[in-house]
Coordinates of C-alpha atoms and ligand atoms in Angstrom, one line a residue:
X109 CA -10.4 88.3 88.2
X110 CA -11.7 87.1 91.5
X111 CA -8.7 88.5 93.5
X112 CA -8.9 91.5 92.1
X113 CA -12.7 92.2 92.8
X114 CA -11.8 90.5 96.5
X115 CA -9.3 93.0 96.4
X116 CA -11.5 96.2 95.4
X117 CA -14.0 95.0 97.8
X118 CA -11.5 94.7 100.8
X119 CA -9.9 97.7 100.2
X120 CA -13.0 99.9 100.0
X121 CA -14.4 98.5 103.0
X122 CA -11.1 98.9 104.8
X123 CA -10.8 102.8 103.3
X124 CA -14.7 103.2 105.1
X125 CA -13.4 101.8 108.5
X126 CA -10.9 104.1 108.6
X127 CA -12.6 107.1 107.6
X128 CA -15.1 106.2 110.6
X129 CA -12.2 105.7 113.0
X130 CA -11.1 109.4 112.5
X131 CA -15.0 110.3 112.4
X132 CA -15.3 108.8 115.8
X133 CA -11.7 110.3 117.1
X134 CA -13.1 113.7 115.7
X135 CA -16.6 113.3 117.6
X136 CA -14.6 112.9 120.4
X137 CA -12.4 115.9 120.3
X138 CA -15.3 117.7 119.4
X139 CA -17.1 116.9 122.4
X140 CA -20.1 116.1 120.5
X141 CA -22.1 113.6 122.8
X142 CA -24.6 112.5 120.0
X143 CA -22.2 112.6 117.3
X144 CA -20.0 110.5 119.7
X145 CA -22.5 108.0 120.0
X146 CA -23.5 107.6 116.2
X147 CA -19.9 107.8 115.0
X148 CA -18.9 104.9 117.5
X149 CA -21.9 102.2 116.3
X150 CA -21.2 103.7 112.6
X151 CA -17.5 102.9 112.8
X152 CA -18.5 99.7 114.7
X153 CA -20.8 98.8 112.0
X154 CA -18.0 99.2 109.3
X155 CA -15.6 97.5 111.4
X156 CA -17.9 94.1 111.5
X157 CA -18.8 94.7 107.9
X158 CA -14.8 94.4 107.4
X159 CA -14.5 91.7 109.9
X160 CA -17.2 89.7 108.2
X161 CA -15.4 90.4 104.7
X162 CA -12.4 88.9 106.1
X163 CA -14.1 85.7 107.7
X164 CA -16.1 85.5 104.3
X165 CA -13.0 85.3 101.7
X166 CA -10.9 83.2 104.4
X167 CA -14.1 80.7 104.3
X168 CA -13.9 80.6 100.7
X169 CA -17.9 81.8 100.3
X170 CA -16.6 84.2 97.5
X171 CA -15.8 81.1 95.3
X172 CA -19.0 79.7 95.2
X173 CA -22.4 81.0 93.2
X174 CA -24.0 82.9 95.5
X175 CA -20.4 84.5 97.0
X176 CA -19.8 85.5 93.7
X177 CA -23.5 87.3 92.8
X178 CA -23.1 88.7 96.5
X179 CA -19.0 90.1 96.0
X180 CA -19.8 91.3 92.0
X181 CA -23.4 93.2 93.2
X182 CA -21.5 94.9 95.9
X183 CA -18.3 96.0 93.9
X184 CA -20.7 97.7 91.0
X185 CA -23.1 99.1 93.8
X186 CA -19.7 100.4 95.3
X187 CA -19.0 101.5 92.1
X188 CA -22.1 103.5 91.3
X189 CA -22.2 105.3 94.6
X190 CA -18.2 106.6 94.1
X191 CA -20.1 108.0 90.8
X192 CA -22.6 109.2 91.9
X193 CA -21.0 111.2 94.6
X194 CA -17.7 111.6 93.6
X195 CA -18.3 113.6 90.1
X196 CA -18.1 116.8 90.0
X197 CA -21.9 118.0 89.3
X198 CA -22.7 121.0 87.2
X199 CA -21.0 124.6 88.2
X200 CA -23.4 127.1 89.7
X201 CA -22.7 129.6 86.7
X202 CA -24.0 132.1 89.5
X203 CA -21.4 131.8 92.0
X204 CA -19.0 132.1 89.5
X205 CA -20.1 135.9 88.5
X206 CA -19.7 136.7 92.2
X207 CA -22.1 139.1 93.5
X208 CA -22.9 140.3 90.1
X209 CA -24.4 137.2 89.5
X210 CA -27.3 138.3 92.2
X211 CA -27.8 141.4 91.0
X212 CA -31.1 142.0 89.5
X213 CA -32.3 145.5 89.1
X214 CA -30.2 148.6 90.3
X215 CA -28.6 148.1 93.6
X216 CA -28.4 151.5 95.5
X217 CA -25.3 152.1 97.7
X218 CA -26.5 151.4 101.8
X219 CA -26.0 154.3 104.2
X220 CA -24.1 153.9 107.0
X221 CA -26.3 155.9 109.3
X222 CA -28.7 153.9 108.6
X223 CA -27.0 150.6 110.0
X224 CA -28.1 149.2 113.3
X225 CA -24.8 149.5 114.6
X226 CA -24.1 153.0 114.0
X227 CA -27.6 153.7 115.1
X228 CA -26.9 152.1 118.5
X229 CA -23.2 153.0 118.8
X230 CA -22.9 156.4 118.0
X231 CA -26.4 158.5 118.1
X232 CA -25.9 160.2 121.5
X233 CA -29.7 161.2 122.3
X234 CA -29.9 164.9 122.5
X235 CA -27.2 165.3 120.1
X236 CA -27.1 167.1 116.8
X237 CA -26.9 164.0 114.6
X238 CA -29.1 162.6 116.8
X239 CA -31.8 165.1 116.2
X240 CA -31.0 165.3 112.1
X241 CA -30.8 161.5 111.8
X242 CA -34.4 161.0 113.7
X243 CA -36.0 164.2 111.9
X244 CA -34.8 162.1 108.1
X245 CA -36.0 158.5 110.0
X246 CA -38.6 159.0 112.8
X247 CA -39.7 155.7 111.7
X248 CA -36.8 154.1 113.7
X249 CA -37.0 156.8 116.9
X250 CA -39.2 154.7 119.2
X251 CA -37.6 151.7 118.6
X252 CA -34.1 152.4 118.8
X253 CA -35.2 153.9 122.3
X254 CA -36.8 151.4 123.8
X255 CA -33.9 149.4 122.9
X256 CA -30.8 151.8 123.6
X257 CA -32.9 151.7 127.7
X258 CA -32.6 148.0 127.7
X259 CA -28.4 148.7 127.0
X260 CA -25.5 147.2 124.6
X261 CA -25.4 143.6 123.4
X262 CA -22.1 143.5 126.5
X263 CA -23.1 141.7 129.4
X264 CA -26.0 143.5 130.4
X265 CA -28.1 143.0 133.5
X266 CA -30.7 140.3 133.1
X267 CA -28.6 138.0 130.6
X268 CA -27.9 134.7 129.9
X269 CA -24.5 134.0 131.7
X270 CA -25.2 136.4 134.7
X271 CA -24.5 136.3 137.6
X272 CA -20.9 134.9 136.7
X273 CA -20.3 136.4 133.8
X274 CA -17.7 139.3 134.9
X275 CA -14.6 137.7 133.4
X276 CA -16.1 136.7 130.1
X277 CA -16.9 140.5 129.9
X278 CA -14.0 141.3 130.9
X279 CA -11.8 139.4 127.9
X280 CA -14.5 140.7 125.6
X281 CA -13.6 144.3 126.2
X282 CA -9.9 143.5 126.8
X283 CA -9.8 142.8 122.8
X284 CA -12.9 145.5 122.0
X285 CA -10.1 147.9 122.7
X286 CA -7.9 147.4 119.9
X287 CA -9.9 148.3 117.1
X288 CA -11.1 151.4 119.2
X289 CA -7.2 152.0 119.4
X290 CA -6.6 151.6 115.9
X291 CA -9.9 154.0 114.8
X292 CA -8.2 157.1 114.5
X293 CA -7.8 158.4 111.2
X294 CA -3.9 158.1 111.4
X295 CA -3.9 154.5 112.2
X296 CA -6.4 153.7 109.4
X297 CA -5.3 155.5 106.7
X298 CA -1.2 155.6 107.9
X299 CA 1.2 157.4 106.0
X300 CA 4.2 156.0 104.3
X301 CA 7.3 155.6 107.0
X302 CA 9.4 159.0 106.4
X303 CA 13.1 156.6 105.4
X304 CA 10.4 155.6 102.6
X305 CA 9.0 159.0 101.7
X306 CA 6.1 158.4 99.8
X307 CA 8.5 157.0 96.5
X308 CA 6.2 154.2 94.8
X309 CA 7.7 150.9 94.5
X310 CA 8.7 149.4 91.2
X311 CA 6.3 146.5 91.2
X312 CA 4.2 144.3 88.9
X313 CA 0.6 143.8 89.3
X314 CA 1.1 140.1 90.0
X315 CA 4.1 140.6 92.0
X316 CA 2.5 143.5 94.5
X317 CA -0.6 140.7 94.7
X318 CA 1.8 138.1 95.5
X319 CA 3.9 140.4 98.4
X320 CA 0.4 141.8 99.7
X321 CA -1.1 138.4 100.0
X322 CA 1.3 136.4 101.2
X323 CA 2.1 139.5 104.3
X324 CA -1.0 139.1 105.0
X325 CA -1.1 135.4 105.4
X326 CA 2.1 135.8 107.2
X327 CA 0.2 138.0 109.4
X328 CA -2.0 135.6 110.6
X329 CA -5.2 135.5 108.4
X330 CA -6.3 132.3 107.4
X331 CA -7.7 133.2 103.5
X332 CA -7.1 136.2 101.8
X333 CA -8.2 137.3 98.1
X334 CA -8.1 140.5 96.0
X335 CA -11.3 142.1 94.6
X336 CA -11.8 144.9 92.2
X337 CA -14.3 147.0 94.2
X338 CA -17.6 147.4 92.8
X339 CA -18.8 150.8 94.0
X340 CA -22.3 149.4 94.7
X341 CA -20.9 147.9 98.2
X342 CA -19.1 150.8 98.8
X343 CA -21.1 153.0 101.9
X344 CA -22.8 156.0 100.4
X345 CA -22.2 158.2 103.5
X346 CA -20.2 157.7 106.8
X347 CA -22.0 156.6 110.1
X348 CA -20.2 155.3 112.6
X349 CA -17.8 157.8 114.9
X350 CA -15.2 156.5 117.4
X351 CA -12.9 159.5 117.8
X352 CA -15.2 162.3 118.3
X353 CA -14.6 163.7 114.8
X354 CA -18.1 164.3 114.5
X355 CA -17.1 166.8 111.0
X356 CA -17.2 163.5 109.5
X357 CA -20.5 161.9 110.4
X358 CA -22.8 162.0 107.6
X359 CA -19.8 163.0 104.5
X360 CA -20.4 161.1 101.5
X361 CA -18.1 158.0 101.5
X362 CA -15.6 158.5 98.1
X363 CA -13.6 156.2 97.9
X364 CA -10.7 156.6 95.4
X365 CA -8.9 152.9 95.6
X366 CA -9.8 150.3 92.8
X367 CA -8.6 147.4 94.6
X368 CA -9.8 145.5 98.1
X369 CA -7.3 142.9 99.9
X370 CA -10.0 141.0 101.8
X371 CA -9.0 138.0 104.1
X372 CA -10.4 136.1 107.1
X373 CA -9.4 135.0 110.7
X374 CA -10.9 131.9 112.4
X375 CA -13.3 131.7 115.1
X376 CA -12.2 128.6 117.3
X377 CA -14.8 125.9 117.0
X378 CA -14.3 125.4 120.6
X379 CA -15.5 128.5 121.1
X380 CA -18.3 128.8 119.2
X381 CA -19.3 126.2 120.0
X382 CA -20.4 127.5 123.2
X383 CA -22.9 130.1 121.5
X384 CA -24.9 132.2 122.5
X385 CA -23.1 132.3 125.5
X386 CA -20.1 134.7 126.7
X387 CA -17.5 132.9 125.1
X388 CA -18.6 133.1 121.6
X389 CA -18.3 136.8 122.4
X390 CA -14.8 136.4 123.1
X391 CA -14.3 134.5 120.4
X392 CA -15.6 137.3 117.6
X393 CA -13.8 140.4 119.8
X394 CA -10.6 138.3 119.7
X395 CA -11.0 138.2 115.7
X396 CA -12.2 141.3 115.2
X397 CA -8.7 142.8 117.5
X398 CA -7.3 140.3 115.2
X399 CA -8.3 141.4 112.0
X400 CA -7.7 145.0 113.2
X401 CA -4.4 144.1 113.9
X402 CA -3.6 142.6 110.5
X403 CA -5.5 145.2 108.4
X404 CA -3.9 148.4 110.2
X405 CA -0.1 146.3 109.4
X406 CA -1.0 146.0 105.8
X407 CA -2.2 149.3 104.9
X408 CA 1.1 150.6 106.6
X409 CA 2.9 148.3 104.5
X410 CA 1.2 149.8 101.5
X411 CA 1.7 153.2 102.3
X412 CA 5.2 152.1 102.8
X413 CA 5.1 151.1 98.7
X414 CA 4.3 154.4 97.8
X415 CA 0.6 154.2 97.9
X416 CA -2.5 155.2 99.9
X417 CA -4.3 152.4 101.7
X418 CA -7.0 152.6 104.0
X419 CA -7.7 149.9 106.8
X420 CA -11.4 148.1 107.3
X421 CA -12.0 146.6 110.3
X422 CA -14.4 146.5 113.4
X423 CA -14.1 150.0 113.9
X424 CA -13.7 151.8 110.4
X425 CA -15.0 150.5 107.1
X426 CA -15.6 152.2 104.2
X427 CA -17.4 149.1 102.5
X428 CA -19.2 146.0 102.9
X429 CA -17.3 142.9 103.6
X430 CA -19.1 140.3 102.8
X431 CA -20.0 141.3 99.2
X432 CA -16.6 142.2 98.4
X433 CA -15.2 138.6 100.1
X434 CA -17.3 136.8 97.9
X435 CA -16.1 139.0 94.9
X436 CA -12.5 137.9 96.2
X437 CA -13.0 134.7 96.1
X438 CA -13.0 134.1 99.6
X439 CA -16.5 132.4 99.4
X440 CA -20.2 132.8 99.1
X441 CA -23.1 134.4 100.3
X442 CA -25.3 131.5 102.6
X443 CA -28.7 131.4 103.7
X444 CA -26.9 132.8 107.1
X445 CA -26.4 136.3 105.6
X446 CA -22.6 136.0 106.2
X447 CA -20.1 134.8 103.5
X448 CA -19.3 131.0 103.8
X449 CA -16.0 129.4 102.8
X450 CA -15.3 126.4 101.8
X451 CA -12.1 126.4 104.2
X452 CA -13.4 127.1 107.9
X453 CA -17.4 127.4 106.9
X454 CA -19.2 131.0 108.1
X455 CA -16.3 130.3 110.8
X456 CA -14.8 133.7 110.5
X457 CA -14.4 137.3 110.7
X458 CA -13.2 139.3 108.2
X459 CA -11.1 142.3 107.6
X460 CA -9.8 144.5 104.5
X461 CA -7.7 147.0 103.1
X462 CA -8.7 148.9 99.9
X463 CA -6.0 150.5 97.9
X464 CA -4.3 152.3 95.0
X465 CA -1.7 150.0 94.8
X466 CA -2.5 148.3 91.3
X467 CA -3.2 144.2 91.7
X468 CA -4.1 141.1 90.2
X469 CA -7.6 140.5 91.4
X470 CA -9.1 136.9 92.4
X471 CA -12.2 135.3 90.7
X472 CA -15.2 134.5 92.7
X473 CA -16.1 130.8 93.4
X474 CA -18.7 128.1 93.1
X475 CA -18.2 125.7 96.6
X476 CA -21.7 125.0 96.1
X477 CA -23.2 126.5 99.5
X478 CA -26.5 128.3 96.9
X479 CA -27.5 124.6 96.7
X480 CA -26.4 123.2 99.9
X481 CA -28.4 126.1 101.5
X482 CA -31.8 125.8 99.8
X483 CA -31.8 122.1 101.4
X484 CA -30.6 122.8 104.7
X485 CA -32.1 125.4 107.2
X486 CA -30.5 124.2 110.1
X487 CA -29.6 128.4 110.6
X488 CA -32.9 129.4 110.2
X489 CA -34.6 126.6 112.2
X490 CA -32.0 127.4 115.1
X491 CA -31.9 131.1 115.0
X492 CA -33.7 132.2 118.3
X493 CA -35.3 135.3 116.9
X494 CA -36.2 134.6 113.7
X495 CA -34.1 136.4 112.0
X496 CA -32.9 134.1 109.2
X497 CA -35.7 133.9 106.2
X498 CA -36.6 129.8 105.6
X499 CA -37.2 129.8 102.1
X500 CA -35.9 130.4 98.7
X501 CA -33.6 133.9 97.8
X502 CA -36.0 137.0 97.6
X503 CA -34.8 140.3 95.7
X504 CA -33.8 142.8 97.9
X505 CA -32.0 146.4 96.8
X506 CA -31.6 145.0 93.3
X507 CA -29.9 141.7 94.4
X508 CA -31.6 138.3 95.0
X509 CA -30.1 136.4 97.9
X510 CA -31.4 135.4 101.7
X511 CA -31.6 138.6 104.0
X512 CA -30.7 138.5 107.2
X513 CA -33.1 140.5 109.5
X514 CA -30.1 142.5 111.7
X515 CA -32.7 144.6 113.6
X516 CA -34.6 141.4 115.3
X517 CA -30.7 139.8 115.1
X518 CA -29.2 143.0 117.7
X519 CA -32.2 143.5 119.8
X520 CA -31.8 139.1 120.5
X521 CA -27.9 140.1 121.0
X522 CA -29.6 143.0 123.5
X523 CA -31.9 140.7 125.3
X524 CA -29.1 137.8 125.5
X525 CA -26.3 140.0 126.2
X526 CA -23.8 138.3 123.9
X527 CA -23.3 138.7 119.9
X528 CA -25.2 134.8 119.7
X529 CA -24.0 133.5 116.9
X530 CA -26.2 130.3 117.3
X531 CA -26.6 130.3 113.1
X532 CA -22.4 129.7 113.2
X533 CA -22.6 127.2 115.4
X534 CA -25.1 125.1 114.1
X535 CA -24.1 125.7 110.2
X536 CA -22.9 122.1 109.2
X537 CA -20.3 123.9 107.3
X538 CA -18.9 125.3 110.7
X539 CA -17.6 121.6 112.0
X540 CA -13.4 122.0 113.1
X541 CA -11.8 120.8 110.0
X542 CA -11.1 117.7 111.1
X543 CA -9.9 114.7 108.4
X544 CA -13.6 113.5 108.0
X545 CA -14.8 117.0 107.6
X546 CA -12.6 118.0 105.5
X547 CA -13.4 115.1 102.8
X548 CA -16.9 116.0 103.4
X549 CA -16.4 119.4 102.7
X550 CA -14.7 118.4 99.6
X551 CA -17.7 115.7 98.1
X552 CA -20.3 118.5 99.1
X553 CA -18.8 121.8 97.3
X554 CA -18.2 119.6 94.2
X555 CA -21.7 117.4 94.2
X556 CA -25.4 118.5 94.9
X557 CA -26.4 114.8 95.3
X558 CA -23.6 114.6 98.2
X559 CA -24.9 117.9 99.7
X560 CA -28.5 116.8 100.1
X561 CA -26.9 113.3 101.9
X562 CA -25.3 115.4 104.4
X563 CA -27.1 118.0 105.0
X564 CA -29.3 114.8 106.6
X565 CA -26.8 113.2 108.3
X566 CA -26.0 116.2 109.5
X567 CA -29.4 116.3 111.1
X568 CA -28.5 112.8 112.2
X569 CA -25.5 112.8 113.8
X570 CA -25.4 116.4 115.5
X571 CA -29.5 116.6 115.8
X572 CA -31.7 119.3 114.1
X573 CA -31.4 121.8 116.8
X574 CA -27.8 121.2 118.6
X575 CA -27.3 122.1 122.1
X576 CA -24.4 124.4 123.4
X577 CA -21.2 122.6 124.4
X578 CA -18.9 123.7 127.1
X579 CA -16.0 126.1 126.2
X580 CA -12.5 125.3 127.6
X581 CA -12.1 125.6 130.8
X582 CA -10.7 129.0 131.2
X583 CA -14.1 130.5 130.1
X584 CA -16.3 128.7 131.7
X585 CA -19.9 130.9 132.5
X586 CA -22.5 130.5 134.9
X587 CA -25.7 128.4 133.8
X588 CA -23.5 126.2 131.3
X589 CA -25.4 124.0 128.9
X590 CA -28.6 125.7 129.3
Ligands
SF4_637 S1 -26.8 135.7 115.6 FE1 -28.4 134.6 116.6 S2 -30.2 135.9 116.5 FE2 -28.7 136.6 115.0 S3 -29.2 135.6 113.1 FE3 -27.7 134.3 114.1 S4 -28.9 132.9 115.3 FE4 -30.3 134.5 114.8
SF4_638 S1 -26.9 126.3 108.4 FE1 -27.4 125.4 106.4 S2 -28.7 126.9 105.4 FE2 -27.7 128.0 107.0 S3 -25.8 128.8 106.1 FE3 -25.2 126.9 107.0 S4 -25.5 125.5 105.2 FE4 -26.6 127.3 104.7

């Protein structure tokens, strides 16, 4: 009996100095400075808690009285902490509805007009829509003038990474001009290839989700799910022109397809973690040229099965991501505003096709981020504007969930001159998945109690408000680590 609890004991203490090895390795791949520093004396610690084990049982101390009350304490308090952390706590019933799970009243469709984006990108002052969109919404006039004088969210004169930050610009136009290139109405809704001439393929359900799926894996995105669309996050009327088919502007959005193939691409934590300067700019163009890329190839590959398939993507949706990635399974909706996966964290951009093509849809899933988000507010504390509401889920257009304020979000982008994204760098979900992070990741989506332990250690170990960290070399910027 005594070997074997020497045993347990040695081997658990053993399993923890190895875990903070590859926590240590990690920090320092990461670059992380702090998390360097508190992963070394943790792994230290461990180490000479090992050592001491080993020094102990070679002494003989575990044969004696007190050796014995000391080795039998720590082998149940062992015991109770695997428990305690390790089971898997009750589901978020919730998360597991999807987005109807946060509906709460009647959830009216949003305009895409009406969208900050399409405000900024597309309203030409002294244009027609200009003039009808203004005379329906004077409320948003003035301030969408004052802020198209101060210019885009691109490198602008007066922001963070100036006077050096021409090549960072650069890149970040160098991949702006895919989806502008794959806008046009042909490229986003393509027609079958004429050697297939529109003749539908002879597929099941859950063999067309299986081809679509893995094509689009194959194509580069990291996750990918399929959704039955709800029609409450489908765009009530079209906003945003690229390819001066101005006829369009304003047409009520109907879209005919019952399915959405949703997937994400990764940001590079490398990247981001250089927010909110130029590179993390880089970093979401290069995914959303990405995700262009991949969406444009898929609904091709659809039309080529006989069916009509319409690309989303940077430059053409039709929809609302985010609400129909979490329907897909993809993740959830965090404090953050964006979806969260369990996979890569708000790490990603996303992309979608919506279709005829009949599939198997995905379920929605709990990874625990409602709980792990009402503890931590590392985005909201962080977010230099504001924009990210601190406290619990408020009801907004018939849904409860934490809103995002995107106008004080792309007037910080206007003032900065980059797209940010502070909130995904500092989301303790974001970390590279790294061995260590991934077993966190796993404790925390599957136990609350393990969520509110490292959503503190979090704080610990990277600090409540984390600084920028260089980007690899290549895109470096002026004023780093500002
Ligand atoms: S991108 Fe920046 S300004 Fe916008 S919500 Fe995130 S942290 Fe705040
Ligand atoms: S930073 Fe914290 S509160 Fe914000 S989305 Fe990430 S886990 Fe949720």
């Amino acid at each position: 009996m005594l070997n074997i609890l020497i045993f347990i004991a040695g081997t658990a203490l053993a399993v923890q100095a190895f875990i903070g090895l590859t926590y240590f390795i990690s920090s320092v791949w990461e670059k992380g400075k702090r998390a360097t520093v508190f992963g070394g004396l943790q792994f230290l610690g461990m180490l000479g808690l090992f050592a001491l084990f080993l020094y102990l049982k070679a002494s003989g101390f575990f044969e004696t009285g007190p050796g014995l009350v000391i080795l039998v304490g720590g082998v149940i308090l062992g015991a109770l902490a695997c428990f305690l952390l390790l089971r898997r706590t009750a589901p978020n019933k919730r998360a597991l509805e999807g987005t109807n799970g946060l509906v709460t009243g009647e959830a009216k469709r949003y305009d895409e007009r009406e969208i900050v984006f399409a405000r900024n990108r597309c309203l030409a002052p002294g244009s027609e829509q200009y003039g009808i969109f203004y005379r329906e919404h004077p409320e948003y006039e003035e301030y969408d003038a004052a802020r198209r004088q101060k210019g885009g969210p691109l490198g602008i004169p007066g922001t963070i990474d100036q006077p050096g930050h021409g090549p960072n610009v650069a890149a970040t136009l160098g991949s702006v001009s895919i989806p502008v290139y794959l806008s046009a109405p042909d490229k986003y809704n393509p027609l079958a290839h004429p050697m297939f001439g529109g003749k539908k393929a002879e597929l099941s359900p859950g063999e067309a989700a299986e081809r679509v799926k893995g094509y689009t894996l194959n194509l580069g995105a990291d996750l990918v799910g399929i959704t039955e669309i709800n029609p409450s996050w489908v765009y009530s009327h079209r906003g945003e022109i690229f390819h001066k088919n101005w006829e369009d502007w304003g047409k009520e959005i109907q879209l005919a397809h019952r399915y959405a193939v949703v997937f994400a691409v990764e940001m590079f934590s490398k990247m981001v973690a250089a927010a909110p300067h130029t590179p993390t700019t880089i970093e979401s163009m290069r995914n959303y040229a990405k995700g262009a890329s991949i969406a444009t190839q898929l609904a091709a590959f659809i039309a080529n099965l006989g069916y009509s398939a319409t690309a989303n993507h940077l430059r053409h949706y039709d929809a609302l991501l985010v609400p129909l990635a979490v329907d897909a399974g993809l993740g959830e909706l965090g404090r953050i505003g964006y979806l969260v996966t369990k996979e890569l964290g708000p790490r990603v951009r996303l992309g979608a096709v919506t279709t005829g093509l009949p599939l198997i849809p995905d379920k929605p899933v709990d990874i625990g981020i409602e709980a792990f988000c009402r503890v931590c507010n590392k985005c909201a504390i962080c977010c230099p504007s504001g924009s990210i509401p601190s406290g619990d889920q408020a009801e907004v257009n018939g849904t409860l969930r934490w809103k995002l304020n995107e106008e004080t979000c792309f007037a910080f982008w206007g003032k900065i001159g980059t797209d940010c994204n502070v909130c995904m760098r500092v989301c303790p979900w974001s970390h590279a998945r790294t061995f260590p992070h991934k077993l966190i990741v796993e404790l925390v989506s599957r136990n609350v109690i393990a969520g509110r332990l490292f959503t503190v250690m979090d704080d610990v170990f990277y600090g409540k408000r984390p600084r920028p960290k260089a980007p690899p070399g290549w895109a470096k910027f002026d004023g780093e680590g500002r």
